[in-house]
Short mmCIF file of C-alpha atoms in Angstrom, two decimals:
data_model
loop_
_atom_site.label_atom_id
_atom_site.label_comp_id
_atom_site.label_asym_id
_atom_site.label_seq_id
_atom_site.Cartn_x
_atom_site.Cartn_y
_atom_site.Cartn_z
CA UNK A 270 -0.56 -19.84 1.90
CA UNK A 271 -2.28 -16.37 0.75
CA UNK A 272 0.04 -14.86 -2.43
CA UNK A 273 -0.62 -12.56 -4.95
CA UNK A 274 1.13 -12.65 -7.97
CA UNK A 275 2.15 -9.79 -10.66
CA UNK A 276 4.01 -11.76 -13.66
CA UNK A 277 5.07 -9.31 -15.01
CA UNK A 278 7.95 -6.59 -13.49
CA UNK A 279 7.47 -4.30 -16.21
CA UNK A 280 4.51 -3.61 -19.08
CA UNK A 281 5.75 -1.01 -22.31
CA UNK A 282 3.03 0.48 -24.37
CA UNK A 283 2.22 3.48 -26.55
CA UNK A 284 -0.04 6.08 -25.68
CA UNK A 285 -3.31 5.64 -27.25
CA UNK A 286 -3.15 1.71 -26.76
CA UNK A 287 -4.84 -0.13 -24.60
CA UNK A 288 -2.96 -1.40 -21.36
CA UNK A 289 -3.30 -4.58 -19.36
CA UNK A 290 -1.21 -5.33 -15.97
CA UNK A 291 -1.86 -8.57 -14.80
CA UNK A 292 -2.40 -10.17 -11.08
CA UNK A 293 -3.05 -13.61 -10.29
CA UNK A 294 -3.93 -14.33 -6.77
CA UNK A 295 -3.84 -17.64 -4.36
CA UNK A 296 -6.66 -17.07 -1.52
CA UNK A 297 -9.30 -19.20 -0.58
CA UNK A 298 -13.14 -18.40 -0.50
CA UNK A 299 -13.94 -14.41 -1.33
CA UNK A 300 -11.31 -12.24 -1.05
CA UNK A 301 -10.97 -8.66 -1.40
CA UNK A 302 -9.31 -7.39 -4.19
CA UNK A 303 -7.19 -4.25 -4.99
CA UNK A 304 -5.32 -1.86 -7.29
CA UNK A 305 -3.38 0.75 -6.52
CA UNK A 306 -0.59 3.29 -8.12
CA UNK A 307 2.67 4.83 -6.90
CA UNK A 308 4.44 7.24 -8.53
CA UNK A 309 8.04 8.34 -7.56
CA UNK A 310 8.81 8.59 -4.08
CA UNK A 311 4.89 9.11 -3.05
CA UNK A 312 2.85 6.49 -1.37
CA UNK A 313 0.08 4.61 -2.72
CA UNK A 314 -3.27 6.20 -4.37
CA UNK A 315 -6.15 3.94 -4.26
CA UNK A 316 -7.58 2.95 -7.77
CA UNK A 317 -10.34 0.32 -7.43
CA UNK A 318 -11.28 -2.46 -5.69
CA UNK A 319 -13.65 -5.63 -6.15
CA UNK A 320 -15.48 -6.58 -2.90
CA UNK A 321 -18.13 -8.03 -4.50
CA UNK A 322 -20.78 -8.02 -7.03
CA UNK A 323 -20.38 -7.38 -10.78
CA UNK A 324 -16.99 -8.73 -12.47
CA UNK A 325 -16.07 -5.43 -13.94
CA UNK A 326 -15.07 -3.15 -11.74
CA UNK A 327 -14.76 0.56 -12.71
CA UNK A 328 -12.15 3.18 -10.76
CA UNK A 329 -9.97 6.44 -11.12
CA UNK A 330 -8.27 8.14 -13.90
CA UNK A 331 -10.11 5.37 -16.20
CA UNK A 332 -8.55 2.16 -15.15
CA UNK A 333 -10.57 -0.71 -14.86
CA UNK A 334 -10.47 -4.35 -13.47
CA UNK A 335 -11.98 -8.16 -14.44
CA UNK A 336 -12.41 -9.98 -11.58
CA UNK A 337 -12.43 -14.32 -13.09
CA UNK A 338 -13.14 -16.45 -10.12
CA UNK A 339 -11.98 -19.29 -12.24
CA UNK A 340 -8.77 -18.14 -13.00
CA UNK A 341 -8.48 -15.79 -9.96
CA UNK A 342 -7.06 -13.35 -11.84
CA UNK A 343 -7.64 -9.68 -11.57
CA UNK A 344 -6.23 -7.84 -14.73
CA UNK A 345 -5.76 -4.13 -14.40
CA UNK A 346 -6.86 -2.16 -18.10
CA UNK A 347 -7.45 0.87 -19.47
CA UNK A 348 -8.80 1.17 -22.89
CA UNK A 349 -5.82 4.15 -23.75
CA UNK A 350 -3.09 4.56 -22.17
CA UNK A 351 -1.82 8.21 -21.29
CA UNK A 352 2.23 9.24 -20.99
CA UNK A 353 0.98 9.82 -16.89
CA UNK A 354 -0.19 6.42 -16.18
CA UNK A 355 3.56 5.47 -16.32
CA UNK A 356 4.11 4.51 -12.69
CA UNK A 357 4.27 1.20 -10.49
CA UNK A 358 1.14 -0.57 -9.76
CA UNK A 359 0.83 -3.10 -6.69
CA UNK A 360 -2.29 -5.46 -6.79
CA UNK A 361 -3.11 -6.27 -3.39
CA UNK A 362 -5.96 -8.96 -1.98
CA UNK A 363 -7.24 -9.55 1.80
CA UNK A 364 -9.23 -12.30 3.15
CA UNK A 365 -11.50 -11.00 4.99
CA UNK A 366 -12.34 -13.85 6.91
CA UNK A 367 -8.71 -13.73 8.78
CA UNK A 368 -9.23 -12.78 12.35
CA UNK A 369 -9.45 -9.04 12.19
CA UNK A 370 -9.54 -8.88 8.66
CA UNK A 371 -6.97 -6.12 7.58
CA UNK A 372 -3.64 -8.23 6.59
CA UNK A 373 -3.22 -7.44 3.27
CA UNK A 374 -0.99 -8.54 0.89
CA UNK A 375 0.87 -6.70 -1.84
CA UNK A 376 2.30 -8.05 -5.07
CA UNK A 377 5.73 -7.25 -6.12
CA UNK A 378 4.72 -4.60 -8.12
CA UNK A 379 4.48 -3.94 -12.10
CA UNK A 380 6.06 -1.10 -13.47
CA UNK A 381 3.79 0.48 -16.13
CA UNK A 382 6.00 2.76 -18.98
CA UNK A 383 3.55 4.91 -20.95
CA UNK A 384 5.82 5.92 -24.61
CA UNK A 385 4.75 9.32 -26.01
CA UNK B 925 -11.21 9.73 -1.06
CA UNK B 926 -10.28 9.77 2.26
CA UNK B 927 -6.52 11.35 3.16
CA UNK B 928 -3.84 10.24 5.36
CA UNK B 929 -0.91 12.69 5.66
CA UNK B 930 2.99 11.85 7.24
CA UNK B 931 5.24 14.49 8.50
CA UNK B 932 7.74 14.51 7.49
CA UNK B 933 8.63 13.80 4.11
CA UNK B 934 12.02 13.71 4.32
CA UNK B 935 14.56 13.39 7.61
CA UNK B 936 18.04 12.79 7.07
CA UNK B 937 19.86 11.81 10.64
CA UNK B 938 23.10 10.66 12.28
CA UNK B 939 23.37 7.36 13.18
CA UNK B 940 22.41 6.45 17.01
CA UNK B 941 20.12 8.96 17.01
CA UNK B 942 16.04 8.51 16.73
CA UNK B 943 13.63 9.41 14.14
CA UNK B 944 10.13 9.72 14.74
CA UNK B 945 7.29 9.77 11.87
CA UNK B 946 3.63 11.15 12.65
CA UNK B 947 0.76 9.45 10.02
CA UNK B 948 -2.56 11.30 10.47
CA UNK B 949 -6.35 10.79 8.74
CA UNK B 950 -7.16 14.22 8.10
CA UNK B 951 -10.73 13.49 7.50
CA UNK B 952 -12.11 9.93 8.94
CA UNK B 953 -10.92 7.86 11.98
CA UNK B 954 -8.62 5.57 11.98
CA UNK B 955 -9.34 2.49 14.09
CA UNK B 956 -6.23 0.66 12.45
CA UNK B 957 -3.44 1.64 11.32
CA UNK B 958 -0.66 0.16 9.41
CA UNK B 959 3.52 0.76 9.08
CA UNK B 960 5.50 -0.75 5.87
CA UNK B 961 8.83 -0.48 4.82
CA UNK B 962 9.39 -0.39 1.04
CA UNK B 963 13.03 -1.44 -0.06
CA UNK B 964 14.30 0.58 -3.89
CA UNK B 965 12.35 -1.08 -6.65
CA UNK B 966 10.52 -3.62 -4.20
CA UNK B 967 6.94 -4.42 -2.69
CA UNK B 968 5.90 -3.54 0.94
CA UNK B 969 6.93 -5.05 3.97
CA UNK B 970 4.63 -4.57 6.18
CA UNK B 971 6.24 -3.64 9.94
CA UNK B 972 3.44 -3.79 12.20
CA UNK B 973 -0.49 -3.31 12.86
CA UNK B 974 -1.77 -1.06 15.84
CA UNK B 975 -5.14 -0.40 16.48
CA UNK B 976 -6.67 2.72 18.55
CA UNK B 977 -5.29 2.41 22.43
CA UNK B 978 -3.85 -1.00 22.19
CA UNK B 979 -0.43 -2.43 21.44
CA UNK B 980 0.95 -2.49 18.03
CA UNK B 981 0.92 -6.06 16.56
CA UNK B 982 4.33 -6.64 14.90
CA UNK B 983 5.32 -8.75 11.87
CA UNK B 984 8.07 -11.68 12.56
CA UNK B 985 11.55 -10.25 12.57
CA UNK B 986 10.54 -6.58 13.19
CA UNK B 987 11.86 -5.16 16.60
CA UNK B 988 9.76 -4.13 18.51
CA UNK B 989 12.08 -1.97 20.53
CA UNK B 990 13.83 -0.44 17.86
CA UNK B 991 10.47 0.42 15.65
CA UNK B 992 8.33 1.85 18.47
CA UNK B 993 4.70 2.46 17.32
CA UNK B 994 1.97 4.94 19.51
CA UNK B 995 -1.86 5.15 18.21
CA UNK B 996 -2.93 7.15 21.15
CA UNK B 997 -5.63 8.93 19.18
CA UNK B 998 -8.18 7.68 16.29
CA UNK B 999 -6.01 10.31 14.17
CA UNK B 1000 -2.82 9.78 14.73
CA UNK B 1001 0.06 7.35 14.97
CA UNK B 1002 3.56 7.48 15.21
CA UNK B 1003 6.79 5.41 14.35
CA UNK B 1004 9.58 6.30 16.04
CA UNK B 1005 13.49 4.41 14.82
CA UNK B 1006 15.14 4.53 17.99
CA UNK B 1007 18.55 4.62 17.59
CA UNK B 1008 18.47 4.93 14.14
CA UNK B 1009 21.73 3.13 11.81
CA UNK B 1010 22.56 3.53 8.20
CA UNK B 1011 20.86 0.21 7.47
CA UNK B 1012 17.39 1.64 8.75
CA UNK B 1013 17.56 3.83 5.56
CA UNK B 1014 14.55 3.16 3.48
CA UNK B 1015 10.57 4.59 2.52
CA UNK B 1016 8.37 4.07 5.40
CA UNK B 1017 4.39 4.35 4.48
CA UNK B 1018 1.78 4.26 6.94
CA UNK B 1019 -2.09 3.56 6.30
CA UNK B 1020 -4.50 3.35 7.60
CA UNK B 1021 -8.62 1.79 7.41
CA UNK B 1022 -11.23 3.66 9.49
CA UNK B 1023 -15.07 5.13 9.50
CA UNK B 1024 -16.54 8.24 8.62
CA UNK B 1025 -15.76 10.97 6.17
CA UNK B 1026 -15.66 9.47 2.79
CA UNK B 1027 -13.24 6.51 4.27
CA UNK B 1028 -14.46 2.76 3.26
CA UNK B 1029 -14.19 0.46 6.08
CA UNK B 1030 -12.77 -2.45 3.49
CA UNK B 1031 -10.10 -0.21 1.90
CA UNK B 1032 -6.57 0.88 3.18
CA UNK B 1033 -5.52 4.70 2.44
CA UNK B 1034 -1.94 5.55 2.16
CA UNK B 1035 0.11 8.22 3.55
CA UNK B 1036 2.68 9.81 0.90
CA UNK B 1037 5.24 7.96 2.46
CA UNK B 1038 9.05 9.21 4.41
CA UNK B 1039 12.15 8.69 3.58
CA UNK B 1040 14.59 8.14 6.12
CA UNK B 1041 18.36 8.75 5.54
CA UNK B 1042 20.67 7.90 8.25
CA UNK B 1043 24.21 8.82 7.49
#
């Protein structure tokens, strides 16, 4: 069965560090992969996706992702964390082979705590 | 990116009474959209799937008579809690994957969500 995984349900760091929240996923073939941020009581912003193509994928506000085949893993970063990026982050992956192609599935969710 | 909007942000109700949320794409079409239900401190559940001018698909152990979902336009779609109890409290988001404007056809957009109180 399709699952995405988020390990951890909360990730502390100081402002000025770098920041890593992790997502494993269990899909077969070439999924589609996602990140996106919630803050309080708002729904969910779009940060970056891999679809295909280089590993490294660049998105908003400076965040990053690795995309490892291997370990099928797709690690959110950020080389400094800011007090603002404190919010929850879902990772999210679709198979885009499944008949019509949209289902996508959501891990639990990693809350992010930025310290000043 | 592109935008999806809900109206409205907030509704508090009586219970037995029904609710109904409006998700629009302000600047693409939306040839699917997408209801979830988010529980305090948890992922989304995702309700049902409705594409332009067809039935809504819904997930096992949604009802489909008490969640009632319209996408009668490649804008707009609509949830409506028919009569609505205290246990149908909770953060509904809708999204929503289309063409046009700056939408990508492989990415879901978000609406800022609604939260429903019924007392």
């Amino acid at each position: 069965a399709q699952s995405v995984a988020q390990p951890e349900d909360q990730v502390n760091v100081a402002e000025g560090n770098p920041l890593t929240v992790k997502c494993t996923y269990s899909v077969s073939g070439n999924p589609y992969l996602f990140w996106y941020v919630q803050y309080p009581n708002r729904g969910l912003q779009f940060l970056l996706k891999y679809i295909t193509g280089d590993n490294l994928v660049k998105g908003s506000y400076g965040f990053e992702a690795e995309f490892n085949k291997s370990q099928t893993s797709f690690h959110l970063k950020k080389p400094s964390a800011l007090v603002s990026d404190s919010a929850l982050y879902f990772c999210a992956v679709r198979d885009p082979r499944v008949t019509g192609g949209f289902k996508t599935i959501f891990g639990a969710g990693t809350r992010l705590f930025v310290k000043a | 990116g592109a935008v999806v909007s809900q109206h409205p942000s907030r509704v508090i109700c009586k219970s037995g009474t029904s609710v109904k949320i409006e998700c629009r794409s302000l600047d693409f079409q939306a040839t699917t959209m997408f209801w979830y239900r988010q529980f305090p401190k948890k992922s989304l559940m995702l309700m049902a799937t409705s594409n332009e001018g067809s039935k809504a698909t819904y997930e096992q152990g949604v009802e489909k008579d008490k969640f009632l979902i319209n996408h009668a336009s490649l804008t707009l779609s609509t949830l409506t809690v028919t009569s609505a109890h205290p246990e149908d409290s909770s953060f509904y988001i809708c999204s929503a994957i289309g063409v046009g404007g700056t939408s990508s056809t492989d990415t879901q957009y978000f609406g800022p969500g609604t939260r429903l109180t019924v007392l």
